[in-house]
Coordinates of C-alpha atoms and ligand atoms in Angstrom, one line a residue:
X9 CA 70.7 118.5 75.4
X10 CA 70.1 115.0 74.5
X11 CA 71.6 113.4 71.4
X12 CA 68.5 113.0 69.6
X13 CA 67.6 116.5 70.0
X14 CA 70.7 117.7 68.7
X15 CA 70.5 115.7 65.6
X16 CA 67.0 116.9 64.9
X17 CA 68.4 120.5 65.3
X18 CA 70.9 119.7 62.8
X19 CA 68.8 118.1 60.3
X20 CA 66.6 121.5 60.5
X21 CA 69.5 123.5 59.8
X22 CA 70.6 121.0 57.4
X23 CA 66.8 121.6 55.8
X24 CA 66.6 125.3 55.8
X25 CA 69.9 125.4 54.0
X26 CA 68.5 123.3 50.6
X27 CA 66.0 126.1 50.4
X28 CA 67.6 128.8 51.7
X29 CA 71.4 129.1 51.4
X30 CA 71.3 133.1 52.9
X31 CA 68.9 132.0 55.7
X32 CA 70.0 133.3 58.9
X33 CA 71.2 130.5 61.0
X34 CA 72.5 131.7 63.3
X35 CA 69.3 133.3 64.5
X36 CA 67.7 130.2 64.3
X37 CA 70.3 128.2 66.5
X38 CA 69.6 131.3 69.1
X39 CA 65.8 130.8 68.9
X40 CA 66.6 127.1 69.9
X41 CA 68.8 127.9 72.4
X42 CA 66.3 130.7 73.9
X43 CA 63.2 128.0 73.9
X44 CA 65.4 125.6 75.7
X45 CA 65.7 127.6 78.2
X46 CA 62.2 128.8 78.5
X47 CA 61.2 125.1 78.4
X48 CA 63.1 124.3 80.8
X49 CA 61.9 121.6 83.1
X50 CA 59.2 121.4 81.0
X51 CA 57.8 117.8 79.8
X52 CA 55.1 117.2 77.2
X53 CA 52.8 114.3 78.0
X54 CA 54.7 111.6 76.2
X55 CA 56.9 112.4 79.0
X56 CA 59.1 114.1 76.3
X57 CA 61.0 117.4 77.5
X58 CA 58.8 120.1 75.9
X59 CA 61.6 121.8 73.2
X60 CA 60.7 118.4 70.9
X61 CA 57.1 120.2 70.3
X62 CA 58.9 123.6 69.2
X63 CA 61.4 122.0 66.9
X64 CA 59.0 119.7 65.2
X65 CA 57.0 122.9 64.5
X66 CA 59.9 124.4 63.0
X67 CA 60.8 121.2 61.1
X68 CA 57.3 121.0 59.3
X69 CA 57.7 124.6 59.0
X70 CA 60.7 124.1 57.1
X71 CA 59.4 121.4 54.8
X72 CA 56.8 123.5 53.6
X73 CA 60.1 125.9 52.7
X74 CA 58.8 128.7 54.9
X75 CA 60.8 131.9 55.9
X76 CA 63.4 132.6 58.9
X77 CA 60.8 134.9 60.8
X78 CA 58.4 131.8 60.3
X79 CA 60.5 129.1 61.6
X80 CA 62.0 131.4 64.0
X81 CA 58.5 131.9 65.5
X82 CA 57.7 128.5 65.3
X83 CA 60.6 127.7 67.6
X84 CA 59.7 130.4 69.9
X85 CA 55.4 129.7 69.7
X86 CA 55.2 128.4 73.2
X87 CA 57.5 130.1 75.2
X88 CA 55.5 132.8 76.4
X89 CA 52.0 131.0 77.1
X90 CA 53.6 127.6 78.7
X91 CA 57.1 128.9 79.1
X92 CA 58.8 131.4 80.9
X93 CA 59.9 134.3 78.3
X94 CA 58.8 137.8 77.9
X95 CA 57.4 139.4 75.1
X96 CA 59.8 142.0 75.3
X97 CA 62.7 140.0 75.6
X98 CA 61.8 137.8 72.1
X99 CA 62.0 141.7 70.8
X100 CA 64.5 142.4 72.2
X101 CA 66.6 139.6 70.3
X102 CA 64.5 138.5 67.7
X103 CA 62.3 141.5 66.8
X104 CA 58.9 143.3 66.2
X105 CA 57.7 140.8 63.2
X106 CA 58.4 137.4 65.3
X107 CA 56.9 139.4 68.3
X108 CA 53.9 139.6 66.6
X109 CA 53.9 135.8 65.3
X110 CA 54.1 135.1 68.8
X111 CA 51.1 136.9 69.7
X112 CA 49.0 135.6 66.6
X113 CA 49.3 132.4 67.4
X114 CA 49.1 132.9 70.8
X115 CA 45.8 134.4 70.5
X116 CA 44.5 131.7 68.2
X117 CA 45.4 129.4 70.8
X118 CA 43.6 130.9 73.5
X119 CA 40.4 130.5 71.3
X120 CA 39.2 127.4 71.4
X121 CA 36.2 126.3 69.3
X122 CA 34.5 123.8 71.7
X123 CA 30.6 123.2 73.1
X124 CA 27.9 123.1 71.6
X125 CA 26.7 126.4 71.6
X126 CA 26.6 127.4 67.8
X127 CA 26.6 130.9 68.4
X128 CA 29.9 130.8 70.7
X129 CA 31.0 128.4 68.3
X130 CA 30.9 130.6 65.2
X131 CA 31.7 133.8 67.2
X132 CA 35.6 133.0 67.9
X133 CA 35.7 131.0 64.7
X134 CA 35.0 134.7 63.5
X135 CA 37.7 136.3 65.9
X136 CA 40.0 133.7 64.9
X137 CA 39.7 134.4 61.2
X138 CA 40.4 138.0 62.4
X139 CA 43.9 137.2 64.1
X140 CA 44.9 135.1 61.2
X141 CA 44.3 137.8 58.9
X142 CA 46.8 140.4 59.8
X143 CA 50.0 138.1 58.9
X144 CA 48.9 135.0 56.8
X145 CA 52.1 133.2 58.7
X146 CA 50.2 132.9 61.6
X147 CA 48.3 130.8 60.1
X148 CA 50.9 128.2 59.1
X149 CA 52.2 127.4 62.4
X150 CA 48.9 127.4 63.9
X151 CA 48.5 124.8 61.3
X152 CA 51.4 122.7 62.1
X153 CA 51.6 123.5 65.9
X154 CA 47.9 121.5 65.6
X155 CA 49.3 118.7 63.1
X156 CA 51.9 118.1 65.3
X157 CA 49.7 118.0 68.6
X158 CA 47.6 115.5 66.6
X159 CA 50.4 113.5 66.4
X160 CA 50.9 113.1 69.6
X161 CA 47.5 113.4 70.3
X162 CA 47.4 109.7 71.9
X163 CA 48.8 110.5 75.0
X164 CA 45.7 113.3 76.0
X165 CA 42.4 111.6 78.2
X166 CA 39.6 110.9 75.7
X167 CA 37.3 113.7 76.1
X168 CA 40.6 116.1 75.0
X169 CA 41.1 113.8 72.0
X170 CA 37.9 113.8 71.1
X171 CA 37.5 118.1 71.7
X172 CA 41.0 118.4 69.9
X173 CA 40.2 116.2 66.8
X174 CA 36.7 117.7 66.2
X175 CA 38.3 121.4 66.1
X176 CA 40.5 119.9 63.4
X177 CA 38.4 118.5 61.6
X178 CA 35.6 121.5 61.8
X179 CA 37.6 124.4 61.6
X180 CA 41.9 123.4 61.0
X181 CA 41.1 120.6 57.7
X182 CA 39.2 123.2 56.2
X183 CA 41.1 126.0 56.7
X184 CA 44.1 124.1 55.8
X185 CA 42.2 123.2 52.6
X186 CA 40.9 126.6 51.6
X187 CA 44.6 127.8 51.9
X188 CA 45.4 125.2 49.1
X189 CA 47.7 122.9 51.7
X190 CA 45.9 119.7 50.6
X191 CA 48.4 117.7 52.1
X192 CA 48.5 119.5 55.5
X193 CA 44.5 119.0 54.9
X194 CA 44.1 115.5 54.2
X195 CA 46.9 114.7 57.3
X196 CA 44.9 116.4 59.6
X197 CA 41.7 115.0 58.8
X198 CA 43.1 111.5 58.7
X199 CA 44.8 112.0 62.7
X200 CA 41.1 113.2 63.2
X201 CA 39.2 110.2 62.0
X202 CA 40.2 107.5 64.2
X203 CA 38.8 109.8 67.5
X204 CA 35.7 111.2 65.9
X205 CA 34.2 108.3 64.5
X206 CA 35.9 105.6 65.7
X207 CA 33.4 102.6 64.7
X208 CA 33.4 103.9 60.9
X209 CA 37.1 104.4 60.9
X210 CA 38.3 100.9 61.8
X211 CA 35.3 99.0 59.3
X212 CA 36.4 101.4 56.6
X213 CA 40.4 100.6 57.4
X214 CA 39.2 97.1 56.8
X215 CA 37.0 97.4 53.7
X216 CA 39.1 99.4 51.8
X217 CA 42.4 97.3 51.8
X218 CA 41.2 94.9 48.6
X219 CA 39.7 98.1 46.8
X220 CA 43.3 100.1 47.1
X221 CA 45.0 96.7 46.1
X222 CA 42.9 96.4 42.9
X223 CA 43.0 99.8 41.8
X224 CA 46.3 99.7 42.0
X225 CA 47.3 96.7 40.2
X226 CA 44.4 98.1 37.5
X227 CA 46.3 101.7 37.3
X228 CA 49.6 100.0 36.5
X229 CA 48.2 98.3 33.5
X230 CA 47.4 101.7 32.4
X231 CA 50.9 103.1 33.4
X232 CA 52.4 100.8 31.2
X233 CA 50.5 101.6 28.0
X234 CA 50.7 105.6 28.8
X235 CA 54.4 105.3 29.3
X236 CA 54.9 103.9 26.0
X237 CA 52.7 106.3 24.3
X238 CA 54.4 109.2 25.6
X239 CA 57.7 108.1 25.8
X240 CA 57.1 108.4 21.3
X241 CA 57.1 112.3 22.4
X242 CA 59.8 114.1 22.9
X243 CA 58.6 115.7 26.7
X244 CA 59.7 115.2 30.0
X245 CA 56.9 113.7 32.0
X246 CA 56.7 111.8 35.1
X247 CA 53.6 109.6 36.4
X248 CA 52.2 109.5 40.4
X249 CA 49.5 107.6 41.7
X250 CA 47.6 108.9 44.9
X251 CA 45.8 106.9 47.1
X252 CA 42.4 108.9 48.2
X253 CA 43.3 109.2 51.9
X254 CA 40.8 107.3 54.0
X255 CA 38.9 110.5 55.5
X256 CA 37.9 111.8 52.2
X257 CA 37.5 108.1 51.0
X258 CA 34.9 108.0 54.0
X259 CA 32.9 111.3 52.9
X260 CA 32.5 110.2 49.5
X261 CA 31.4 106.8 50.5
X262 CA 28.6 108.9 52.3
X263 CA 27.6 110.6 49.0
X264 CA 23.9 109.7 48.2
X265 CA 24.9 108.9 45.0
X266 CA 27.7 106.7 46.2
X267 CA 25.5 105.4 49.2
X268 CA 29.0 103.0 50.2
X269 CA 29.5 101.4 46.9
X270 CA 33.2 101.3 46.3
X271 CA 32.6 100.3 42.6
X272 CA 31.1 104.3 42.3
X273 CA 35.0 105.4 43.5
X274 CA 36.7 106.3 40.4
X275 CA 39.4 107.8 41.9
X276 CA 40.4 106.0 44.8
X277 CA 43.6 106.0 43.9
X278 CA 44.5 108.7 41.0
X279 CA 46.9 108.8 38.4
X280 CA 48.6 112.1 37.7
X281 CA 50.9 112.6 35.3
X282 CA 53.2 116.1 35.3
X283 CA 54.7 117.8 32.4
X284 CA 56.7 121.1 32.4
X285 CA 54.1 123.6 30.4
X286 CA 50.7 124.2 30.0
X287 CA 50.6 123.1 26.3
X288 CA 52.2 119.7 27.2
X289 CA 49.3 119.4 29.8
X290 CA 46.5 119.4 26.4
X291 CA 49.2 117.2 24.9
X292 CA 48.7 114.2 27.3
X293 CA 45.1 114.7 27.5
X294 CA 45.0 114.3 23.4
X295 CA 47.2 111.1 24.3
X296 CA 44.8 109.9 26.9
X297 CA 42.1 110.0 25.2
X298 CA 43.5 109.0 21.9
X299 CA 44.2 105.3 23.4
X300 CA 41.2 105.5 27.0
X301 CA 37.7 106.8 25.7
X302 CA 37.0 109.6 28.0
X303 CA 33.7 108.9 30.1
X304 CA 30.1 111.1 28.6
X305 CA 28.9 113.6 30.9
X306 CA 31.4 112.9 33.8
X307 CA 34.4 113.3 31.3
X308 CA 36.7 115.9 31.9
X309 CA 37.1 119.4 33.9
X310 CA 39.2 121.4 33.0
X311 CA 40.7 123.4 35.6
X312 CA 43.8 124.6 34.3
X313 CA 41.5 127.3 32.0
X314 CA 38.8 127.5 35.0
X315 CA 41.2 127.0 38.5
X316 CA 39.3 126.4 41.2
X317 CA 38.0 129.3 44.1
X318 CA 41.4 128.1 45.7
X319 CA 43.4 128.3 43.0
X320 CA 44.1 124.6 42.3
X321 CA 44.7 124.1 38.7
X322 CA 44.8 120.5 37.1
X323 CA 42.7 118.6 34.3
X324 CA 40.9 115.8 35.5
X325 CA 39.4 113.3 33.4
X326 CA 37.4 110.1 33.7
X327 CA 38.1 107.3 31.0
X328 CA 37.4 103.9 30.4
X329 CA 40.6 101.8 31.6
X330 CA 41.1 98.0 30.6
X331 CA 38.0 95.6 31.1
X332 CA 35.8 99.2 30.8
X333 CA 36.7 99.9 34.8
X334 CA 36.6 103.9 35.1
X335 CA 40.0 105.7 36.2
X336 CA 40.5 109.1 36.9
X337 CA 43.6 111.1 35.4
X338 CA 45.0 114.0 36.3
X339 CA 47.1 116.5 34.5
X340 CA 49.3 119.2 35.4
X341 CA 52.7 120.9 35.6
X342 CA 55.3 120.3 38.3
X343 CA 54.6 123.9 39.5
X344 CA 51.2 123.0 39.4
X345 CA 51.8 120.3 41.4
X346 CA 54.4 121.7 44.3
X347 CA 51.6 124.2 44.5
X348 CA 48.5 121.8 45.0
X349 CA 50.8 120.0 47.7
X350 CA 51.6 123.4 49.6
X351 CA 48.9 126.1 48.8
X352 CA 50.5 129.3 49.6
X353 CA 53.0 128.4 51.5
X354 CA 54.6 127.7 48.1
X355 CA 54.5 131.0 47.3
X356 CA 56.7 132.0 50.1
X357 CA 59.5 129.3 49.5
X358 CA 61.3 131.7 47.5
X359 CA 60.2 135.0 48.7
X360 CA 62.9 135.6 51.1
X361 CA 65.2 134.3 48.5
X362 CA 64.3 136.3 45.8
X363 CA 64.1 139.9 47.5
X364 CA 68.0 139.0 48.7
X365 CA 69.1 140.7 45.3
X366 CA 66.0 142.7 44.3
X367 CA 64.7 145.5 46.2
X368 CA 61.4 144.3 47.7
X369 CA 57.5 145.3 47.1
X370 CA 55.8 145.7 50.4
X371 CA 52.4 144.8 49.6
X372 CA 50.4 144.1 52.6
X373 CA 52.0 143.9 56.4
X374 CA 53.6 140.6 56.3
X375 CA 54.0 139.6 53.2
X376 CA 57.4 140.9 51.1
X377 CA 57.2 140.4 48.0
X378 CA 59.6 140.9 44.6
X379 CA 58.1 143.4 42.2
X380 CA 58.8 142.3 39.0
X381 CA 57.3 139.0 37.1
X382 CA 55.9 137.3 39.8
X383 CA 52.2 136.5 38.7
X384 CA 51.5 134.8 42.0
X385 CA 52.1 138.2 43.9
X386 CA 48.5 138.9 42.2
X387 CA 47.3 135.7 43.5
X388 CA 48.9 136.3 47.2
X389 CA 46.9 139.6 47.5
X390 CA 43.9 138.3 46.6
X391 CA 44.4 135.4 49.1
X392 CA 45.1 138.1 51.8
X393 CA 42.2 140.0 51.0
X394 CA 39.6 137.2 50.8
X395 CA 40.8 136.0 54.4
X396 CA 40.7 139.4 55.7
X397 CA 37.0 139.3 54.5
X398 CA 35.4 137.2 57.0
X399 CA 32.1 137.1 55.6
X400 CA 33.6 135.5 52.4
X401 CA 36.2 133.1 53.9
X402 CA 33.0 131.6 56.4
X403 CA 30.7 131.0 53.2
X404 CA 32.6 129.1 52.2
X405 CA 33.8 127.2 55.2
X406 CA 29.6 127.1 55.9
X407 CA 29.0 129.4 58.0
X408 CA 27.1 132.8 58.0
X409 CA 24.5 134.4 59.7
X410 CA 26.6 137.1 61.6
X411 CA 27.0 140.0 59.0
X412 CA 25.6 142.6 62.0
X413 CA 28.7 141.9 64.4
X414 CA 31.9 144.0 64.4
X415 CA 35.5 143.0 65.8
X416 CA 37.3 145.9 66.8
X417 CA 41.3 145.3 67.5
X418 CA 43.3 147.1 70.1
X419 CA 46.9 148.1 69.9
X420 CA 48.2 144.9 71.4
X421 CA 46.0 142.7 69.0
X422 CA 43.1 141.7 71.2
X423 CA 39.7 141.6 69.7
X424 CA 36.9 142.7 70.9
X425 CA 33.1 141.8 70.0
X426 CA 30.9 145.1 69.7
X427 CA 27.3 145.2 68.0
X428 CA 26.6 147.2 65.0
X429 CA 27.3 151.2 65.0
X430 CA 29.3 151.0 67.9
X431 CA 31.5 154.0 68.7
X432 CA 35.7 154.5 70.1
X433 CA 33.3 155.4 73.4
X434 CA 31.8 151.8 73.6
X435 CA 35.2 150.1 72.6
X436 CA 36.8 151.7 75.8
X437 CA 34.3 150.2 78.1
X438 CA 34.3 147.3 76.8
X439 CA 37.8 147.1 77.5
X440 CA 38.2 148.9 80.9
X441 CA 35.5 150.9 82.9
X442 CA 38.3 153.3 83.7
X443 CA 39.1 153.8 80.0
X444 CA 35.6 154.4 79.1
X445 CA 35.5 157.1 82.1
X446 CA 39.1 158.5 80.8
X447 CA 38.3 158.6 76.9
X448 CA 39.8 161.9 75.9
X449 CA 40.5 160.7 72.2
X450 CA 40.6 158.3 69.6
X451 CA 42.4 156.8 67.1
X452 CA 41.1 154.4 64.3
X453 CA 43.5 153.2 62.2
X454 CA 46.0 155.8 63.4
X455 CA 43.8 159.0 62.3
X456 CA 42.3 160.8 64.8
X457 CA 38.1 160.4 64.3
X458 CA 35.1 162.0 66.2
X459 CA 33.8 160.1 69.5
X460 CA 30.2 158.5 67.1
X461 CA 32.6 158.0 64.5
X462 CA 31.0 154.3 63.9
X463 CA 33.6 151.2 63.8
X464 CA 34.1 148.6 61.4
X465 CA 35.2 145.3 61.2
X466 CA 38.9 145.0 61.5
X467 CA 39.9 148.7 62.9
X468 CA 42.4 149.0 65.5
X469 CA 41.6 151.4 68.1
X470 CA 43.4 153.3 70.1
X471 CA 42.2 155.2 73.0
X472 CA 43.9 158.6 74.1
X473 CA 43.5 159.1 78.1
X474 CA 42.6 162.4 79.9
X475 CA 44.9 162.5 82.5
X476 CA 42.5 164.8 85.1
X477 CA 39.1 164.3 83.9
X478 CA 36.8 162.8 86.5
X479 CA 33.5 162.2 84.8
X480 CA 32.5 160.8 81.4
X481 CA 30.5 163.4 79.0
X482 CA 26.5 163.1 78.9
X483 CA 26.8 163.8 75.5
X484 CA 27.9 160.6 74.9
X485 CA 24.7 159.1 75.4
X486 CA 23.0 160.1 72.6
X487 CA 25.6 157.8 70.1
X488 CA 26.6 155.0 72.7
X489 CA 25.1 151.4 72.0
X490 CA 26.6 149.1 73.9
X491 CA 24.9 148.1 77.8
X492 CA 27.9 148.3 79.2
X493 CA 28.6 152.1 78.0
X494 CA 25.4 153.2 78.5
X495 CA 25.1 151.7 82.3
X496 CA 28.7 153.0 83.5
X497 CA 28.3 156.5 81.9
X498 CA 24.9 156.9 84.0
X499 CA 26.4 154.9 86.8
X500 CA 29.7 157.7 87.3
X501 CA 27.5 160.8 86.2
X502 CA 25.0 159.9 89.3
X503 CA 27.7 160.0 91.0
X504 CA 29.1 163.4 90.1
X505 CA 25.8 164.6 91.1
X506 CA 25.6 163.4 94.4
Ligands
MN608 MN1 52.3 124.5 70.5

C-alpha cells in the first residue's frame, strides 16, 4: 500500500469516528483490506491503482455522515463487476444487507441511460428508479460513485465524457436534487457543464466574474448593518453568503424573463442567515424588513409554513439593499440548513447512533429507525414511498407516458419489463424458456397466487419448478399476454403432439 493511500484510509477512519464513535471499524478496515485485494492489479485511467475510486466513495460517503453498512458497501461497490470477489464471499464476511448494496448498485450501473431513443431512454430510467427503491442507500453511492467518476472524468475519450456528463445532468442532478442533496446536486451539475455545453460554459465563466465581485462587495454592506441590528437581540445567529453555482446561474440566465440580463439575478450570490428556532427565523425577517423594504409581488415565500415538495424549508425574501439594488435573503435554522445541504442523508447521520441505546423501529427494509420523537421518521417514510412510486417520482423529474408498463423483480433483484395484465406464467418465459416450460408454482411477494393472478409493479416473483413435467399446460393460453409465452407454449405443445 502506498503512503498516500494509507493516510486517506486513516483520515476516513478518523472521519467516521466524529460522527460515529460505536462505528464498527474494524469492519471497515477489513472491507479496505478485502477491495485491495480484489483490485488488485487494477489501475483506473489516471493510471491510479483502482482501490483510490472505492475509498473516495467511502470518504464522500462519510461526509454526508452515512452508516457502516453504507460506507462498507461503498468500499466494496466495485469488487464484484470490475474486481474479482464473489457475492457469496462479501456475505460471507460482511453480510446479507451490504450484499444487497452491492447488487443495487451494481444493477444501476449496468443501466445506462444513453441514445437517443426516448422510449429506451425512459424505460431503464424506470427500472432504475425501481432498484433504487428497495434500499434508499443505493442511491447514495450511486450518487457519489458518479460524483467521483466526474471528477476524474478528464481522463475518459470525449464521446464517454460527453455520454457520462449528459446522464448526470439528465437523470443523477435531478435525482440528487429531488432527494434534497443540493449540494451533491449543484456539484454534479457544475462537473457536467464544462462537457455538455462547452462554448456557453467558458463565455459564462468569463461574464460572470464582475457580477459575483459586485454582489458580493454589495452583500457585505448589508452584512454590516444586519449584524448590528441583530447583534441588539439577544439570539445566536450566524450569516453565509452563497454563490449561485454557475450551472444554475446558466439556467436562469436562459429564463425568458431573464433573457441573459445579469441585472434580473437577484440572487446570485445569497445571503442566509441561521438562527436556532423557528420563531427566531420570523424574528430576523421582522428585522430585515424593518431596516430593507421587502420587494411588492416578488417579496417573500415563506417556506418554513409551506416546505417545498422536497421538503426544503427556508424563508426567502427579496428587499431593496443600498442604492435600491435587489438582494435575496434567506432564513432558516441550522437544522434547517444541515438538512438543505444533505437531503436525507441527514436523516441517517444519527440513525445508527441513536438505535445503539434504544430498541429500533423497523419501518421499511432498509431503513432502522428509533421509535420515539423523531418527526423526520414521518418524513423518511414518505420519502421511501414516493420513490417506490415511479409514476410520481418521473412527474416530477418530467417524464411520463408509461403508466401501462409493469416491472416485475425476481429473487436475485433483476427486473424484468412485462406489458399490462401479465401473469407468474409470462414472467417465467421471459426469464428462461425452460422456466416457463417447468412453472409448477408461484410465489408473489412470498404468498402462493393462482397462474392469471395479474402482476403489478414492484412484485418479486418467484417461480416453483416441476421437477418431471415435460410439457407446458394449454390452459395457460387463455390468460398469457406476452409473445414470447404465447409462441413457446404452442412451440413445446406441437411438439408433444408429434
Ligand atoms: Mn464505481
Amino acid at each position: 500500500m502506498t503512503k498516500n493511500i494509507e493516510k486517506d484510509v486513516q483520515a476516513l477512519i478518523k472521519k467516521i469516528k466524529i460522527y460515529n464513535p460505536k462505528a464498527d471499524l474494524k469492519k471497515i478496515k477489513k472491507a479496505f483490506e478485502f477491495a485491495s485485494v480484489a483490485h488488485i492489479d487494477q489501475k483506473r485511467l489516471s493510471g491510479e491503482p483502482f482501490i483510490i475510486h472505492p475509498l473516495a466513495v467511502a470518504t464522500i460517503l462519510a461526509d454526508l455522515k452515512l452508516d457502516t453498512t453504507s460506507i462498507i458497501a461503498g468500499l466494496l461497490h466495485d469488487t464484484i463487476e470490475d474486481g474479482g470477489a464473489k457475492r457469496e464471499d462479501i456475505v460471507k464476511f460482511f453480510g446479507e444487507d451490504v450484499a444487497l448494496l452491492v447488487d443495487g448498485v451494481t444493477k444501476v450501473t449496468s443501466l445506462r441511460l444513453k441514445g437517443s431513443d426516448k422510449d429506451v431512454f425512459v424505460e431503464s430510467l424506470r427500472k432504475m428508479i425501481l432498484v433504487m427503491a428497495k434500499d434508499l442507500r443505493v442511491v447514495f453511492i450511486k450518487l457519489v460513485d458518479r460524483l467521483h467518476n466526474m471528477q476524474t472524468l478528464e481522463f475518459l475519450s470525449e464521446e464517454k465524457q460527453l455520454e457520462n456528463a449528459k446522464e448526470t445532468l439528465e437523470i443523477y442532478a435531478p435525482l440528487a436534487e429531488r432527494l434534497g442533496i443540493s449540494e451533491l446536486k449543484s456539484k454534479l451539475e457544475d462537473l457536467s457543464f464544462p462537457y455538455v455545453y462547452k462554448k456557453e460554459f467558458k463565455k459564462l465563466k468569463k461574464d460572470s466574474e464582475k457580477y459575483y465581485e459586485s454582489a458580493e462587495k454589495h452583500i457585505a454592506l448589508i452584512e454590516k448593518i444586519l449584524v448590528r441590528k441583530l447583534n441588539s437581540q439577544n439570539l445566536e445567529f450566524k450569516i453565509l453568503a452563497r454563490k449561485k453555482h454557475l450551472y444554475s446561474l446558466f439556467k436562469k440566465l436562459k429564463r425568458v424573463e431573464i433573457d441573459w440580463n445579469f441585472e434580473k439575478i437577484n440572487d446570485i450570490v445569497a445571503f442566509r442567515i441561521l438562527v436556532n428556532k423557528i420563531s427566531e427565523c420570523y424574528t430576523v425577517l421582522g428585522i430585515v424588513h424593518s431596516n430593507f423594504k421587502p420587494v411588492p409581488t416578488i417579496g417573500i415565500s415563506d417556506f418554513i409554513a409551506q416546505p417545498k415538495p422536497n421538503g426544503y424549508q427556508s424563508i426567502h425574501t427579496k428587499v431593496f439593499g443600498p442604492k435600491g439594488r435587489i438582494v435575496e435573503i434567506q432564513i432558516r435554522t441550522f437544522k434547517m440548513h444541515e438538512e438543505a445541504e444533505n437531503g436525507i442523508a441527514a436523516h441517517w447521520a444519527y440513525s445508527e447512533l441513536k438505535t445503539q441505546n434504544n430498541k429500533s423501529l423497523e419501518i421499511e427494509k432498509g431503513i432502522s429507525v428509533q421509535s420515539d420523537k423523531l418527526t423526520w421518521v414521518k418524513k423518511l417514510v414518505e420519502w421511501q414511498k414516493e420513490i417506490s412510486d415511479p409514476q410520481e417520482f418521473l412527474k416530477s423529474v418530467k417524464f411520463d407516458g408509461f403508466q401501462e408498463r409493469n416491472f416485475i423483480f425476481s429473487p436475485k433483484g433483476d427486473v424484468f419489463d412485462l406489458p399490462k395484465n401479465a401473469t407468474p406464467v409470462d414472467f417465467a418465459y421471459s426469464v428462461h424458456t425452460d422456466l416457463g416450460r417447468d412453472l409448477k408454482s408461484a410465489l408473489v411477494n412470498g404468498k402462493l397466487v393462482p397462474l392469471n393472478y395479474k402482476l403489478k409493479s414492484g412484485d418479486l416473483v418467484e417461480i416453483i419448478k416441476n421437477k418431471n413435467k415435460k410439457l407446458p399446460s394449454r390452459h395457460w393460453l387463455e390468460f398469457v399476454v406476452t409473445r414470447e409465452a404465447i409462441r413457446q407454449i404452442n412451440k413445446e405443445l406441437r411438439k408433444g403432439e408429434s
